[in-house]
Amino acid sequence: MSLWQYVTERWDRLSLQAWLHLSGVVQCTILAAIIGVAVGIAVYRSPAGSAVATALSSTVLTIPSFALLGLLIPIVGLGVTPSVIALTLYGLLPIVRNTIVGLAGVDPAVTDAAKGIGMSRTGVLSRVELRMAWPAILTGMRVSAQMLMGIAVIAAYAKGFGLGSEVFSGLTRAGSANSLNQALAGTLGVVILALLLDGVFVLISRLTIPKGVRD
Amino acid sequence: MTAVAEGFPGVSKTSAVERRPSVTSRSDRFRLFFQPIAVVVIVAAVVIWALSSELNANERETLNLPTIMTLLGQHILITIVVSLLVVAIAVPLGIALTRPALKWLAPVFLAIANIGQAAPALGVIVLFFLWSGIEGLWAVAIPLVFYTLLPVLRNTMVGIQQVDRSLIDAGRGIGMSAGGVLMRVELPLAVPLILAGLRTALVLAVGTATLAFFVNGGGLGELIDTGYKLQLNSVMYVGAVLAIGLALLVDWLGGMAERWLAPKGAEQ
């Protein structure tokens, strides 16, 4: 059976898994962005805090995702929970780092000017600094989303969701008729989803980054 | 991980490079200091715990020194083989693709490498296994080489391309050949970026090596899998902590190499 036949015959299941994969990654990226930006805002004014947060982020990024899963399964059990925790944790890191870099990169002259026209500290943060840091934050989310696409495949090991389960069941059925097609459909599906999502991020950045801030 | 930083398109690419001296180098120094301490503390704690706690027969069967050492050895071997192959392929390829004659090929290679990295690591390993039927070390090493090639390739190319044009002209001006300029000017100046790419590749390799057991390649992932299948939490913890410790150690070694192997004066 060719890959094309395989995909069309099992379209119902594959499209559902693809949808779960995409929606899981997007939801975890958004969750990670909310937490990550909050952490970034909390530490960016302190050089030591920024250094520690950035260092911790990079250190956690070096942790193999399968090993993190091995730590999570005994604690939170199987299913969606370990996947969501792992994905959100990994998704946090590029966002935290980019939020710090973006906020620290805002020209002091601009924030001084904002203060000078009578804006409050929260006003400066929400209406000047965060807007100028938005391109960096968005890039962090984009990097996170791409990374999570691949990590979500591994997370399917703990009875998680998405196209990873296709790869795993292709592997367990190695040697049988459609095992290669199944793994191939899962892997290519992830690549296609990753490219699509990346395109969406390009679109969002076009729509939300003001001309003056874009370079 | 530098690959992520290098991957930022647009705005943050430039700002990330400009900010380097402040936030990033501070946190790098911090990491080089606390990471090895964390590794020693965590691994020692788990080893002591595993040796001192009462293990049942099932746990004893996996949690003994010879088994752990074998799996650790396989894990390290995969990491070393992948890293050496990546350097052996990516650095010469990167140099070749910055030569005037082959420059036009560079975007093609980068596009292929980019798509290769968008593919999930596990998918690539499983597909290679199902397609080739190879098992063991090479079933992991070959797909992982393709998977981790990009950071070193891109950093080699960027490292050479960013060398100030006037330095190359100066080299030519004092009578050096094109090869001489490459060996004595361009490459030494590109070393810091190549090392940063190598560190990224090392970390990717040591991390993805935990997936090797899926295709009978062994490695520390096997402990996690055994613990999962036999519902032995202690085995899972030991496997996970050892894999994390090894990854942090490899990253630390990469960081030290970045720091000490770069030619003086070429630091970023």
mmCIF file of C-alpha atoms in Angstrom, chain B residues 133-254:
data_model
loop_
_atom_site.group_PDB
_atom_site.id
_atom_site.type_symbol
_atom_site.label_atom_id
_atom_site.label_comp_id
_atom_site.label_asym_id
_atom_site.label_seq_id
_atom_site.Cartn_x
_atom_site.Cartn_y
_atom_site.Cartn_z
ATOM 1 C CA GLY B 133 16.259 -2.764 9.317
ATOM 2 C CA ILE B 134 19.580 -1.882 10.996
ATOM 3 C CA GLU B 135 19.616 -2.170 14.788
ATOM 4 C CA GLY B 136 21.909 -0.973 17.545
ATOM 5 C CA LEU B 137 24.503 1.809 17.539
ATOM 6 C CA TRP B 138 24.346 2.710 13.852
ATOM 7 C CA ALA B 139 20.554 2.681 13.790
ATOM 8 C CA VAL B 140 20.757 5.633 16.156
ATOM 9 C CA ALA B 141 23.991 7.239 15.061
ATOM 10 C CA ILE B 142 23.184 7.667 11.356
ATOM 11 C CA PRO B 143 19.797 9.428 11.746
ATOM 12 C CA LEU B 144 21.146 11.486 14.639
ATOM 13 C CA VAL B 145 24.054 12.719 12.537
ATOM 14 C CA PHE B 146 21.564 14.115 10.029
ATOM 15 C CA TYR B 147 19.484 15.510 12.833
ATOM 16 C CA THR B 148 22.342 17.324 14.613
ATOM 17 C CA LEU B 149 24.235 18.430 11.512
ATOM 18 C CA LEU B 150 22.477 21.769 11.153
ATOM 19 C CA PRO B 151 23.846 23.741 14.122
ATOM 20 C CA VAL B 152 27.490 22.964 13.304
ATOM 21 C CA LEU B 153 26.989 23.492 9.576
ATOM 22 C CA ARG B 154 25.212 26.800 10.037
ATOM 23 C CA ASN B 155 27.622 28.060 12.659
ATOM 24 C CA THR B 156 30.631 27.143 10.496
ATOM 25 C CA MET B 157 29.145 29.050 7.568
ATOM 26 C CA VAL B 158 28.085 32.056 9.628
ATOM 27 C CA GLY B 159 31.445 32.036 11.423
ATOM 28 C CA ILE B 160 33.364 32.215 8.173
ATOM 29 C CA GLN B 161 30.975 34.676 6.506
ATOM 30 C CA GLN B 162 31.120 37.127 9.405
ATOM 31 C CA VAL B 163 34.918 37.513 9.141
ATOM 32 C CA ASP B 164 35.636 41.121 8.310
ATOM 33 C CA ARG B 165 36.226 41.474 4.575
ATOM 34 C CA SER B 166 39.116 43.860 5.191
ATOM 35 C CA LEU B 167 40.996 41.188 7.162
ATOM 36 C CA ILE B 168 40.763 38.820 4.207
ATOM 37 C CA ASP B 169 41.925 41.578 1.868
ATOM 38 C CA ALA B 170 44.784 42.365 4.244
ATOM 39 C CA GLY B 171 45.773 38.706 4.243
ATOM 40 C CA ARG B 172 45.737 38.594 0.457
ATOM 41 C CA GLY B 173 47.564 41.933 0.395
ATOM 42 C CA ILE B 174 50.544 40.620 2.354
ATOM 43 C CA GLY B 175 50.824 37.806 -0.170
ATOM 44 C CA MET B 176 48.895 34.929 1.426
ATOM 45 C CA SER B 177 47.200 32.437 -0.883
ATOM 46 C CA ALA B 178 43.432 31.900 -0.708
ATOM 47 C CA GLY B 179 44.083 28.645 1.171
ATOM 48 C CA GLY B 180 46.466 30.420 3.519
ATOM 49 C CA VAL B 181 43.874 33.086 4.283
ATOM 50 C CA LEU B 182 41.314 30.363 4.970
ATOM 51 C CA MET B 183 43.585 28.398 7.305
ATOM 52 C CA ARG B 184 45.276 31.285 9.082
ATOM 53 C CA VAL B 185 42.645 34.048 9.089
ATOM 54 C CA GLU B 186 39.102 32.883 8.358
ATOM 55 C CA LEU B 187 39.033 29.557 10.228
ATOM 56 C CA PRO B 188 40.676 30.755 13.454
ATOM 57 C CA LEU B 189 38.220 33.649 13.572
ATOM 58 C CA ALA B 190 35.316 31.251 12.995
ATOM 59 C CA VAL B 191 36.388 28.834 15.747
ATOM 60 C CA PRO B 192 34.264 30.380 18.540
ATOM 61 C CA LEU B 193 31.070 29.996 16.515
ATOM 62 C CA ILE B 194 32.014 26.500 15.333
ATOM 63 C CA LEU B 195 32.564 25.484 18.969
ATOM 64 C CA ALA B 196 29.201 26.969 19.947
ATOM 65 C CA GLY B 197 27.580 24.873 17.221
ATOM 66 C CA LEU B 198 29.479 21.818 18.409
ATOM 67 C CA ARG B 199 28.208 22.333 21.952
ATOM 68 C CA THR B 200 24.657 22.465 20.626
ATOM 69 C CA ALA B 201 25.233 19.302 18.602
ATOM 70 C CA LEU B 202 26.700 17.541 21.652
ATOM 71 C CA VAL B 203 23.677 18.439 23.756
ATOM 72 C CA LEU B 204 21.263 17.319 21.026
ATOM 73 C CA ALA B 205 23.202 14.065 20.627
ATOM 74 C CA VAL B 206 23.346 13.222 24.327
ATOM 75 C CA GLY B 207 19.647 14.058 24.682
ATOM 76 C CA THR B 208 18.416 12.094 21.702
ATOM 77 C CA ALA B 209 20.655 9.161 22.668
ATOM 78 C CA THR B 210 18.068 8.459 25.400
ATOM 79 C CA LEU B 211 15.816 7.359 22.519
ATOM 80 C CA ALA B 212 18.348 4.785 21.284
ATOM 81 C CA PHE B 213 16.730 1.859 23.131
ATOM 82 C CA PHE B 214 13.679 2.154 20.868
ATOM 83 C CA VAL B 215 15.828 0.658 18.098
ATOM 84 C CA ASN B 216 17.845 -1.658 20.391
ATOM 85 C CA GLY B 217 20.698 0.816 20.678
ATOM 86 C CA GLY B 218 20.831 0.696 24.481
ATOM 87 C CA GLY B 219 21.690 3.799 26.434
ATOM 88 C CA LEU B 220 20.218 5.194 29.626
ATOM 89 C CA GLY B 221 16.745 5.480 28.109
ATOM 90 C CA GLU B 222 16.549 1.708 28.501
ATOM 91 C CA LEU B 223 16.489 2.086 32.302
ATOM 92 C CA ILE B 224 13.573 4.507 32.032
ATOM 93 C CA ASP B 225 11.736 2.161 29.687
ATOM 94 C CA THR B 226 12.382 -0.886 31.886
ATOM 95 C CA GLY B 227 11.141 1.026 34.904
ATOM 96 C CA TYR B 228 8.051 2.073 32.988
ATOM 97 C CA LYS B 229 7.213 -1.394 31.709
ATOM 98 C CA LEU B 230 7.848 -3.181 35.008
ATOM 99 C CA GLN B 231 6.385 -0.314 37.041
ATOM 100 C CA LEU B 232 9.586 0.140 39.021
ATOM 101 C CA ASN B 233 9.762 3.798 39.904
ATOM 102 C CA SER B 234 13.251 3.496 41.379
ATOM 103 C CA VAL B 235 14.609 2.245 38.049
ATOM 104 C CA MET B 236 12.921 5.111 36.209
ATOM 105 C CA TYR B 237 14.351 7.674 38.602
ATOM 106 C CA VAL B 238 17.889 6.312 38.322
ATOM 107 C CA GLY B 239 17.689 6.208 34.518
ATOM 108 C CA ALA B 240 16.248 9.694 34.253
ATOM 109 C CA VAL B 241 18.663 11.266 36.726
ATOM 110 C CA LEU B 242 21.711 9.631 35.144
ATOM 111 C CA ALA B 243 20.587 10.783 31.687
ATOM 112 C CA ILE B 244 20.043 14.316 32.968
ATOM 113 C CA GLY B 245 23.372 14.301 34.806
ATOM 114 C CA LEU B 246 25.203 13.109 31.710
ATOM 115 C CA ALA B 247 23.505 15.752 29.541
ATOM 116 C CA LEU B 248 24.446 18.519 31.961
ATOM 117 C CA LEU B 249 28.006 17.212 32.120
ATOM 118 C CA VAL B 250 28.335 17.064 28.334
ATOM 119 C CA ASP B 251 26.916 20.579 28.046
ATOM 120 C CA TRP B 252 29.406 21.744 30.671
ATOM 121 C CA LEU B 253 32.304 20.145 28.773
ATOM 122 C CA GLY B 254 31.062 21.873 25.620
#
